[in-house]
Coordinates of C-alpha atoms in Angstrom, one line a residue:
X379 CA -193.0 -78.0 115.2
X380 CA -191.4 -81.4 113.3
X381 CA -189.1 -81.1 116.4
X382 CA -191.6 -80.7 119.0
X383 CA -193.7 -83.5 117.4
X384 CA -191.1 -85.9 117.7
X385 CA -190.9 -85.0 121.7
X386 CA -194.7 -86.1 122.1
X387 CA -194.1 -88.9 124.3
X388 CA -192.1 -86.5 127.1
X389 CA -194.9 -84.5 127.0
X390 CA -198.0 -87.3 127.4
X391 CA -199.2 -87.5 124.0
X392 CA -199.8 -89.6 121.2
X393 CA -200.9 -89.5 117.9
X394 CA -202.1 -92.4 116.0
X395 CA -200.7 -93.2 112.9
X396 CA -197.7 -92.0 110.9
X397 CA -196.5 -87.8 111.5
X398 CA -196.6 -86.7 107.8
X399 CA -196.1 -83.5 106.0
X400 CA -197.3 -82.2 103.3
X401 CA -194.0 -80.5 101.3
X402 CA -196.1 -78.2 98.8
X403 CA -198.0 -76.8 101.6
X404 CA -194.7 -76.2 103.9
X405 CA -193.6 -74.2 101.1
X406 CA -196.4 -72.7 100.3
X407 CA -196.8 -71.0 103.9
X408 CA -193.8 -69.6 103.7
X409 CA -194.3 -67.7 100.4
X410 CA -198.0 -66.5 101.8
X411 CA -196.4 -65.0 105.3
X412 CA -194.0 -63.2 103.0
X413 CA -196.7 -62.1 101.2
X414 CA -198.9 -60.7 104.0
X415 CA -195.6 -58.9 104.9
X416 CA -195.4 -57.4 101.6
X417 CA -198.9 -56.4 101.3
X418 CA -197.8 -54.9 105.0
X419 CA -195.8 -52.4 103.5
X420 CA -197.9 -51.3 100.9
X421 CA -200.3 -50.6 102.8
X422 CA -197.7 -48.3 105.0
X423 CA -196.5 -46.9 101.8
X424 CA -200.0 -45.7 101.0
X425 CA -201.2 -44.8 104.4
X426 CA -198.4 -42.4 104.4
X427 CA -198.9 -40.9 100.7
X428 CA -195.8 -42.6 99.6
X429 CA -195.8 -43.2 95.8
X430 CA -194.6 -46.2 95.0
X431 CA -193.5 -47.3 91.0
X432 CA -193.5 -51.0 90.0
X433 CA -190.5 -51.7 87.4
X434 CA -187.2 -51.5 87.0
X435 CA -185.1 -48.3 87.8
X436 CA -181.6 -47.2 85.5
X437 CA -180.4 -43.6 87.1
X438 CA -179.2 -41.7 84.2
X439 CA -177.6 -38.8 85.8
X440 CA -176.8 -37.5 89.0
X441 CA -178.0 -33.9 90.3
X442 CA -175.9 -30.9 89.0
X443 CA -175.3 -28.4 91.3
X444 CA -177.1 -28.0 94.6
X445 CA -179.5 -25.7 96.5
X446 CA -183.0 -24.4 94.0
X447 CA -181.1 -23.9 90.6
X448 CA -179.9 -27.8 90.9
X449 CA -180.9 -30.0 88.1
X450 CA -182.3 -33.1 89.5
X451 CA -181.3 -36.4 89.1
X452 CA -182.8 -38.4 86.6
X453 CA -184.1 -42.0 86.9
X454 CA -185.6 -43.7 83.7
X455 CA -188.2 -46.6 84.3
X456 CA -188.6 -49.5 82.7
X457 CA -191.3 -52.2 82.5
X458 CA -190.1 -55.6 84.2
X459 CA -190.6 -59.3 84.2
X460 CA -189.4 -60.6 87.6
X461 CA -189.0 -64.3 88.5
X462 CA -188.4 -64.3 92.0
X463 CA -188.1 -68.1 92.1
X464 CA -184.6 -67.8 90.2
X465 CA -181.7 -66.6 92.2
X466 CA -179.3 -66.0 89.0
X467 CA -182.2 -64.1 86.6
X468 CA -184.5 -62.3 89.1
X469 CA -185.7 -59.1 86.8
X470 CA -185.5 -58.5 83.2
X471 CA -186.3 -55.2 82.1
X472 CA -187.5 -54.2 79.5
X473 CA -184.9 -52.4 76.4
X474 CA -187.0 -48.7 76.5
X475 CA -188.0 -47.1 79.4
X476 CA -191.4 -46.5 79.7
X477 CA -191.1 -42.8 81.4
X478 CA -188.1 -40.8 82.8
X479 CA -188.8 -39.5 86.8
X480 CA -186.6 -37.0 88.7
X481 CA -185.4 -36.5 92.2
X482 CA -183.2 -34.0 94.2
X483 CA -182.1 -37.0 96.0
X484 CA -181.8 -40.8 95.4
X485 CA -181.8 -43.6 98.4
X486 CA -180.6 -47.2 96.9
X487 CA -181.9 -49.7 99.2
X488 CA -181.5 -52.8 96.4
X489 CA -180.1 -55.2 98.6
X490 CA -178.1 -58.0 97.8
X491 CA -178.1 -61.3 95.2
X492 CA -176.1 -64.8 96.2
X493 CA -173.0 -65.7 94.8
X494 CA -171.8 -68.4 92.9
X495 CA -169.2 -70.2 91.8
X496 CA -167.0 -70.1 88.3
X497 CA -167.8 -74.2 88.1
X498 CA -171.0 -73.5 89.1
X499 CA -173.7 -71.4 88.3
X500 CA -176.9 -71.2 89.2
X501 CA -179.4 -72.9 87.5
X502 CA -182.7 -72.9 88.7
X503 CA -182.7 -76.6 89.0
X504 CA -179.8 -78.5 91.0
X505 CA -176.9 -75.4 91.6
X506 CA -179.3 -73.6 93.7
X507 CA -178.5 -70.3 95.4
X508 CA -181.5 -69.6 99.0
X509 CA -184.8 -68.4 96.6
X510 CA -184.2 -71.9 95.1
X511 CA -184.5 -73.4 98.3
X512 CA -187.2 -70.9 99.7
X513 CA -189.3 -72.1 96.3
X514 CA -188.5 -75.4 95.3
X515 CA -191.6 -77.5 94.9
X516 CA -189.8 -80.8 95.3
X517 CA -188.3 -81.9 98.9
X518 CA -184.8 -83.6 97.7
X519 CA -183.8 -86.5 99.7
X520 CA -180.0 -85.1 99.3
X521 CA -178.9 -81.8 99.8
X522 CA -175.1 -80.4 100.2
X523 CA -174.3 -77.1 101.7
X524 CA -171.5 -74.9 100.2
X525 CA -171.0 -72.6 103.1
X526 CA -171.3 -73.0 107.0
X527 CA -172.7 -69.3 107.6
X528 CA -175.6 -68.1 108.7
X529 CA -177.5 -69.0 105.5
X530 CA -175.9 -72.4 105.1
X531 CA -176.9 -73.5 108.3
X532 CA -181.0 -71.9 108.9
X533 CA -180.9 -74.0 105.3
X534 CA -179.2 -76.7 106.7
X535 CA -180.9 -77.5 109.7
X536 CA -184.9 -76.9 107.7
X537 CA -184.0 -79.7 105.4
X538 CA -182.7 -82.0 107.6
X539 CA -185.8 -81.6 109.8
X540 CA -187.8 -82.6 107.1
X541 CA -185.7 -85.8 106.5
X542 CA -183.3 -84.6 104.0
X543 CA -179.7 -86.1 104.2
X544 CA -177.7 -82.8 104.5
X545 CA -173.7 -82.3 104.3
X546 CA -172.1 -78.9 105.1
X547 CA -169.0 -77.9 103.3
X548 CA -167.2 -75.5 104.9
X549 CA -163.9 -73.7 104.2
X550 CA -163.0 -72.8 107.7
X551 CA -162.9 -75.3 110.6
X552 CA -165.8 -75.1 112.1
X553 CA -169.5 -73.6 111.4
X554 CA -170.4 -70.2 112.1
X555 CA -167.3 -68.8 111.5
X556 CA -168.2 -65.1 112.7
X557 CA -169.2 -66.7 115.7
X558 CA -167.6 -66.8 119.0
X559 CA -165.8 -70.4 118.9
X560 CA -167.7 -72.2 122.1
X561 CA -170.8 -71.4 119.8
X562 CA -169.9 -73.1 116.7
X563 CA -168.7 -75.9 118.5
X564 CA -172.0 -76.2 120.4
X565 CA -173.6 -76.3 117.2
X566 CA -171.8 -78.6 115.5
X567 CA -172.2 -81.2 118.1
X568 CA -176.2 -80.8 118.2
X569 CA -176.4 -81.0 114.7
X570 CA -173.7 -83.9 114.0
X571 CA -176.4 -85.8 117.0
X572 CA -178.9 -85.0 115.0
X573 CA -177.2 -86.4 111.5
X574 CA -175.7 -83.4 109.9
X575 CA -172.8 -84.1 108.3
X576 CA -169.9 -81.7 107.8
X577 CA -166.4 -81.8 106.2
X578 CA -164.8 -78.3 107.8
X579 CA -161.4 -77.4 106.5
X580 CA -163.0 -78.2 102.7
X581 CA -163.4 -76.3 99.4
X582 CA -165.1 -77.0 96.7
X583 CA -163.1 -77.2 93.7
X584 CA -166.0 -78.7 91.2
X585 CA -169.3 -79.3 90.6
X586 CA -170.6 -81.7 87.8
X587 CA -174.3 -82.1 86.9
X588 CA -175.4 -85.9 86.9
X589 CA -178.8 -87.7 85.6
X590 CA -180.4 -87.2 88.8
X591 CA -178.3 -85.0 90.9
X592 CA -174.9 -83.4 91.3
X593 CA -171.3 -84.2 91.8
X594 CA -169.4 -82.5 94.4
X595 CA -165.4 -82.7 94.7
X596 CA -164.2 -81.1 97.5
X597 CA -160.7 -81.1 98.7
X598 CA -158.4 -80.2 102.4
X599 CA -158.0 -76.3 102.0
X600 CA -154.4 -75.5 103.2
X601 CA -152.1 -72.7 103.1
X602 CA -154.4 -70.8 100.9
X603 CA -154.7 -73.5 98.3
X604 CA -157.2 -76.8 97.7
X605 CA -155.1 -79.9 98.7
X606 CA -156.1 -82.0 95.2
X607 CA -154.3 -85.2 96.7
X608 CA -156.6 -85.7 99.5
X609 CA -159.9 -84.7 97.4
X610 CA -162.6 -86.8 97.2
X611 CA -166.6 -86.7 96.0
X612 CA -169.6 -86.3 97.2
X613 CA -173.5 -86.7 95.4
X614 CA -177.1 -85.6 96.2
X615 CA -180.0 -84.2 94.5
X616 CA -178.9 -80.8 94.7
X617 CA -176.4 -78.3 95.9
X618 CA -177.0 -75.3 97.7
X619 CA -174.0 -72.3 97.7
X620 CA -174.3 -70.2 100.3
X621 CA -170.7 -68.5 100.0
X622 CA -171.6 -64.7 100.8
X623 CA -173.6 -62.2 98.6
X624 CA -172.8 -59.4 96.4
X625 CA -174.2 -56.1 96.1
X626 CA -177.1 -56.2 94.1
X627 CA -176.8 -53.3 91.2
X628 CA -176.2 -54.3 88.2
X629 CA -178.0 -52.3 85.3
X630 CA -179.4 -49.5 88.0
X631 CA -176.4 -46.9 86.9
X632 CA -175.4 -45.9 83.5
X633 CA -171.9 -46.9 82.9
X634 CA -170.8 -43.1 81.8
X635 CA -171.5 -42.3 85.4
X636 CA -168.5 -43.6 87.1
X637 CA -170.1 -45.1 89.9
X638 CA -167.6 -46.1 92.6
X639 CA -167.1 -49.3 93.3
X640 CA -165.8 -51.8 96.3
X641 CA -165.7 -55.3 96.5
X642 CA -168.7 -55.9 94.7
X643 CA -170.8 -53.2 96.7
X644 CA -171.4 -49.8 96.1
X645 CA -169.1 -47.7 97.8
X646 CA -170.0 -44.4 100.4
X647 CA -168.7 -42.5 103.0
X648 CA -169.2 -45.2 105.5
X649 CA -166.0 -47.6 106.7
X650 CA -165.9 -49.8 109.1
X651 CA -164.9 -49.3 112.4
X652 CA -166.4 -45.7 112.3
X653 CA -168.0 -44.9 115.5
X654 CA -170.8 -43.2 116.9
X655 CA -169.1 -39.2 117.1
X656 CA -168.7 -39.8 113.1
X657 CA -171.7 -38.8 111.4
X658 CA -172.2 -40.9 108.0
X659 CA -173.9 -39.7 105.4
X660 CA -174.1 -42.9 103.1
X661 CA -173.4 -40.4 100.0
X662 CA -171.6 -42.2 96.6
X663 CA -169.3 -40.6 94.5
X664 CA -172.6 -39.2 92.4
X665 CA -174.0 -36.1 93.9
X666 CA -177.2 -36.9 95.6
X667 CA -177.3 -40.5 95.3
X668 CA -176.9 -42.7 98.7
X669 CA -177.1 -46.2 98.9
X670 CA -178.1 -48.1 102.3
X671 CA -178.0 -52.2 103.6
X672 CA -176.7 -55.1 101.8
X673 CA -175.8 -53.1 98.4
X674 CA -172.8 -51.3 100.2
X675 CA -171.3 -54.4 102.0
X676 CA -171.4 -55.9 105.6
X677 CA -172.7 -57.0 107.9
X678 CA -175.2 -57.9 105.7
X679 CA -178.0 -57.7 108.5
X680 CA -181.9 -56.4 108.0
X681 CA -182.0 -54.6 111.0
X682 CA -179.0 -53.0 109.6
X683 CA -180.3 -51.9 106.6
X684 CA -183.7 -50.5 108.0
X685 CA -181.8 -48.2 110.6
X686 CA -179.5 -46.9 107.6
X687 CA -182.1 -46.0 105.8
X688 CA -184.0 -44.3 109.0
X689 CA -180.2 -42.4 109.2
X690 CA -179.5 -41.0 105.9
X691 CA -183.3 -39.5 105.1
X692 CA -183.3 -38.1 109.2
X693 CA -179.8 -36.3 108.0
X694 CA -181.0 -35.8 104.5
X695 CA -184.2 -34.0 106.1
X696 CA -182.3 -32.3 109.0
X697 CA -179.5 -30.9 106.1
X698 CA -182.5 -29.3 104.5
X699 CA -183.9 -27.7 107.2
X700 CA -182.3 -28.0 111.0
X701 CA -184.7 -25.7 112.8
X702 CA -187.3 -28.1 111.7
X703 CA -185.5 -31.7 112.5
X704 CA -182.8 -32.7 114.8
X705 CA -179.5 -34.2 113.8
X706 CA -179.8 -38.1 113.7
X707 CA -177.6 -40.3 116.5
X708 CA -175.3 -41.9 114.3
X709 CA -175.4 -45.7 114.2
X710 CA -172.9 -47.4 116.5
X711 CA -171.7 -50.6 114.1
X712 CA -170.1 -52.2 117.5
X713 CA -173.2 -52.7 119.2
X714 CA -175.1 -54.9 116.1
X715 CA -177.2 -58.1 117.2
X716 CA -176.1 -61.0 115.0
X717 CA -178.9 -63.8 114.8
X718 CA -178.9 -66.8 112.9
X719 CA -182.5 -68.6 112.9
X720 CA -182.1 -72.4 113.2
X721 CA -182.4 -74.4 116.1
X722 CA -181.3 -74.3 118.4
X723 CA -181.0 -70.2 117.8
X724 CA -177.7 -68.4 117.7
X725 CA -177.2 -64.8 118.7
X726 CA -174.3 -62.5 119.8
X727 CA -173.4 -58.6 119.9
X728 CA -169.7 -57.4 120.5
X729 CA -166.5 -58.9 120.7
X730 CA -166.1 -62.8 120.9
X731 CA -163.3 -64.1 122.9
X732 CA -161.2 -65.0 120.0
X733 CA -161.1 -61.3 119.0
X734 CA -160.2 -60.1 122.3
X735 CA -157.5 -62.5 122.4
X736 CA -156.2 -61.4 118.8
X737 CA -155.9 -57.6 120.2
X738 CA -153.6 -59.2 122.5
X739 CA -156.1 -59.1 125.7
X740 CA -155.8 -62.0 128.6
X741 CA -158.0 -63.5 130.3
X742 CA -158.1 -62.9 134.2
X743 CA -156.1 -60.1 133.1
X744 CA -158.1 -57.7 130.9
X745 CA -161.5 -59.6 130.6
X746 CA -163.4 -62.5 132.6
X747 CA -166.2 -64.9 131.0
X748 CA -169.4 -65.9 132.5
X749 CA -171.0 -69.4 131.2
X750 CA -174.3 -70.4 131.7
X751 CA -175.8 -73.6 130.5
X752 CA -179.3 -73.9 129.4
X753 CA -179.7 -77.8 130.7
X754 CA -179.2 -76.1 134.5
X755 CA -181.5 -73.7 133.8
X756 CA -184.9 -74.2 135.4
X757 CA -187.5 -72.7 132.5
X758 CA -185.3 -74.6 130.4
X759 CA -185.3 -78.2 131.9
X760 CA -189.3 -77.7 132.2
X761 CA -190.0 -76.7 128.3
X762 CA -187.1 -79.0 126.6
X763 CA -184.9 -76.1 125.5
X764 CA -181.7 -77.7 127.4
X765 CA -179.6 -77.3 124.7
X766 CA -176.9 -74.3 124.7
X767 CA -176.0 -71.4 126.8
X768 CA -175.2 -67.7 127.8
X769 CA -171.4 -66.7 127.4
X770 CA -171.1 -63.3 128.8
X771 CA -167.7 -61.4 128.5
X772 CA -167.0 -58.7 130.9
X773 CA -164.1 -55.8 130.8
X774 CA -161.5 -55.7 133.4
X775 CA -161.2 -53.2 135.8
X776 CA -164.4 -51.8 135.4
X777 CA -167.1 -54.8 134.2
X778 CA -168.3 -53.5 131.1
X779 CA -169.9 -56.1 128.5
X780 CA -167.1 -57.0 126.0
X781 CA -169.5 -59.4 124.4
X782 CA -172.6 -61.6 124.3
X783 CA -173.3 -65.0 122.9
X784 CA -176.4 -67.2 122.9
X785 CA -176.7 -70.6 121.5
X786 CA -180.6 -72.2 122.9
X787 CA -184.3 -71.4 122.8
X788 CA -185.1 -67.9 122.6
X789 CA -181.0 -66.6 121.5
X790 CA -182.8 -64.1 119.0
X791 CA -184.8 -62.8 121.6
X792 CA -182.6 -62.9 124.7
X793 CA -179.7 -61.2 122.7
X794 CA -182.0 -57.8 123.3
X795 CA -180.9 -57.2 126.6
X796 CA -177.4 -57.7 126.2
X797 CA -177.6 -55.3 123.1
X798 CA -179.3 -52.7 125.3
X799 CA -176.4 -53.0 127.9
X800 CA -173.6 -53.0 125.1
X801 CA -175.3 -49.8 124.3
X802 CA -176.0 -47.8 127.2
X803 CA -172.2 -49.2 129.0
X804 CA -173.8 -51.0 131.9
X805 CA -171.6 -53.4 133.3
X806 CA -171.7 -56.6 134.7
X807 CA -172.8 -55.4 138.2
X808 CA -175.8 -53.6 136.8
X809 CA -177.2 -56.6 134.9
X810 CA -176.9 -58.6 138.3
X811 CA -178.9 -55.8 140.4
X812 CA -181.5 -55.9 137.7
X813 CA -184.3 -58.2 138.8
X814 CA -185.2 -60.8 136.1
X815 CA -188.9 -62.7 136.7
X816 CA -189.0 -66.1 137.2
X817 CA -189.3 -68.7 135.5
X818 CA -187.9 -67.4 132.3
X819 CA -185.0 -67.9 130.4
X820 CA -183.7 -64.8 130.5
X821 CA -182.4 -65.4 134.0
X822 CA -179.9 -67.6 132.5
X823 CA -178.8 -64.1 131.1
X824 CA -178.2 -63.4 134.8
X825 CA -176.8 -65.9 136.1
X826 CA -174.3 -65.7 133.3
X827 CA -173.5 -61.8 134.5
X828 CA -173.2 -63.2 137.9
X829 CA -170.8 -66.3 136.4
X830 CA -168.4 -63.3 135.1
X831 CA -167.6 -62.2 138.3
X832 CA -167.3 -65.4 139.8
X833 CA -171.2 -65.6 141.9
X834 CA -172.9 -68.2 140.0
X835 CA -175.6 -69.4 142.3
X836 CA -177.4 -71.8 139.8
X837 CA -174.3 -74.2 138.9

């Protein structure tokens, strides 16, 4: 909206006087459309008779045995004090629990927490990890970013809309690094235009609280090491890390349990780069306990988490009784939208080019790449959304979609269709036969199929 407000002229208005904002009340809308959403789901929770138990949970033991002379496992609960505000103390339980519940079968959905740094910990003041910055009540004129990820950047580019001087640090050379590499440079240059700064290639090696703000020394990262010869400092009102997440579990297992562990996530029977024909139950080393989303490790992704979840109780329920429910489709982890949420959007499923490349594919050879940009497109020139494009990459012999990558208006949305394709193996061809309505950007999805093969008509 800050955006749009600023492009009044183009569109034959004016407003008199001085756009201002109010920063409490920016804030404040946020936390009150999460809040609606939470209500959301109680109600779903009640509308479908689902207990739900407010406080904190410590599984005690795991069920013994299985079939109707199991023993159950056993969760005790314990009154809590949560501060959501505070990304390094969120809950505190309390020392006794206040009742002991049992379950043939345990689902952890806990999610994830931020990470930090040894030289800097959170702190609920100027070391801020993203429920600081979702529920500060004081705009900082300075902000710098440890970490050019998702995270990093929807932060990133919300303060400097608002006027905040932001700098990215970033490790790796460029931002987005998941991303396919015409992405992150795209969005690098929109956002250096716009007054981003960024020092790529950089790590932190120290943070130092001032009077007012923080200290940040950051150094070249080469050969696996901080280059303290070239390092030099930077200042604002706050830092923000946004350097991954961890599994978030701690105190939910009794240590005499033996809870397996990996990488800071809970461990199951899923691995990466299973596919579809392998069925995953998302069991731990404990019988009946399974854990689901951002506790057992990447990608890290909502969407992710909901249709694991929607997995292991379909199996847990078609185990129990397969004359009553079917067998779940296993998830397919290679067809996964990616979206990041600033503006303009990013969004991508499959391979990007770079990852073709590194299993040794060539291009005219084994794959071909269709590019589309936004500021040819005709929705796009008439609603201001110019900046970006489609990048389409499609399998040799046969057309298949490789991979998918959006950077403009709409990414989060348009990245549906490719997704679909990914999943059901249509191929470049069959995107192209599809008719797509006009005007609306997600012809430029087209036109991008029809780049791939060479029959651009728009460009």
């Amino acid at each position: 909206l800050m955006e749009k407000l600023a492009e009044r002229d183009v569109w034959g208005l004016s407003i008199k006087g001085e756009v201002a904002f109010d920063w409490s009340k920016v804030i404040g809308r946020s936390r009150d459309v999460a809040g609606k959403l939470n209500k959301g789901v109680e109600y779903l929770l009640k509308k479908n008779k689902i207990e739900y138990i407010v406080g904190s949970a410590k599984i005690t033991a795991p069920r013994k045995g299985d079939g109707p002379q199991a023993t159950p496992c056993q969760i005790a609960i314990h009154d809590c004090k949560v501060t959501e505000e505070r990304t390094d103390a969120p809950a505190e339980p309390a020392a006794k629990p206040r009742e002991t519940i049992t379950a043939t079968n345990v689902l952890v959905a806990t999610g994830s927490v931020a990470r930090d740094l040894p030289f800097a910990r959170f702190d609920n003041d100027r070391i801020w990890g993203a429920r600081e910055a979702m529920f500060n009540k004081d705009q900082p004129k300075s902000l710098i970013v440890i970490g050019a990820g998702a995270i990093g950047m929807e932060f990133g580019y919300f303060y400097m809309n608002y006027g905040t001087k932001v700098t990215v640090v970033e490790l790796l050379d460029r931002v987005l690094p998941v991303e396919d590499h015409d992405v992150s440079k795209e969005l690098e240059k929109i956002y250096k235009k716009s007054g981003m700064d960024f020092r790529l290639g950089f790590t932190a090696t120290s943070v130092e609280k001032t009077k007012s703000g923080v200290k940040v020394t950051i150094a070249p990262f080469k050969d696996g090491k901080a280059d303290d010869a070239k390092k030099e400092t930077l200042e604002a009102d706050r830092v923000l890390l946004a350097i991954g997440v961890k599994g978030r579990f701690d105190g939910l297992f009794d240590p005499s349990l033996g809870l397996e562990t990996v990488k800071d996530h809970i461990k199951t029977d899923y691995q990466p780069g299973k596919t579809t024909s392998e069925a995953i139950d998302y069991k731990t080393n404990l019988n009946g306990i399974y854990a689901v989303g951002d506790v057992i490790g990447p990608p890290w992704l909502a969407h992710v988490a909901m249709e694991e979840a929607i997995t292991c109780v379909e199996r847990l329920a078609w185990r129990k009784d397969p004359k009553a429910h079917h067998e779940p489709i296993p998830i397919d982890y290679s067809v996964i939208p990616g979206c990041t949420y600033c503006n303009p959007q990013v969004a991508s499923v499959g391979f990007t080019e770079q990852a073709l490349i590194a299993k040794g594919l060539k291009k005219g050879t084994d794959y071909e790449v269709g590019k589309y940009p936004f500021q040819s497109h005709g929705k796009a020139i008439a609603s201001l959304h110019q900046k970006g494009f489609v990048k389409i990459i499609r399998g040799l012999p046969r057309g298949e979609i490789l991979g998918a990558h959006i950077i403009g208006d709409q990414a989060t949305e348009l990245i549906a269709e490719m997704t679909l394709a990914r999943r059901l193996e249509a191929t470049s061809e069959e995107l192209i036969v599809t008719m797509h309505a006009h005007p609306t950007m997600h012809e430029a999805v087209h036109e991008a199929a029809l780049g791939s093969e060479g029959r651009m008509i728009h460009m």
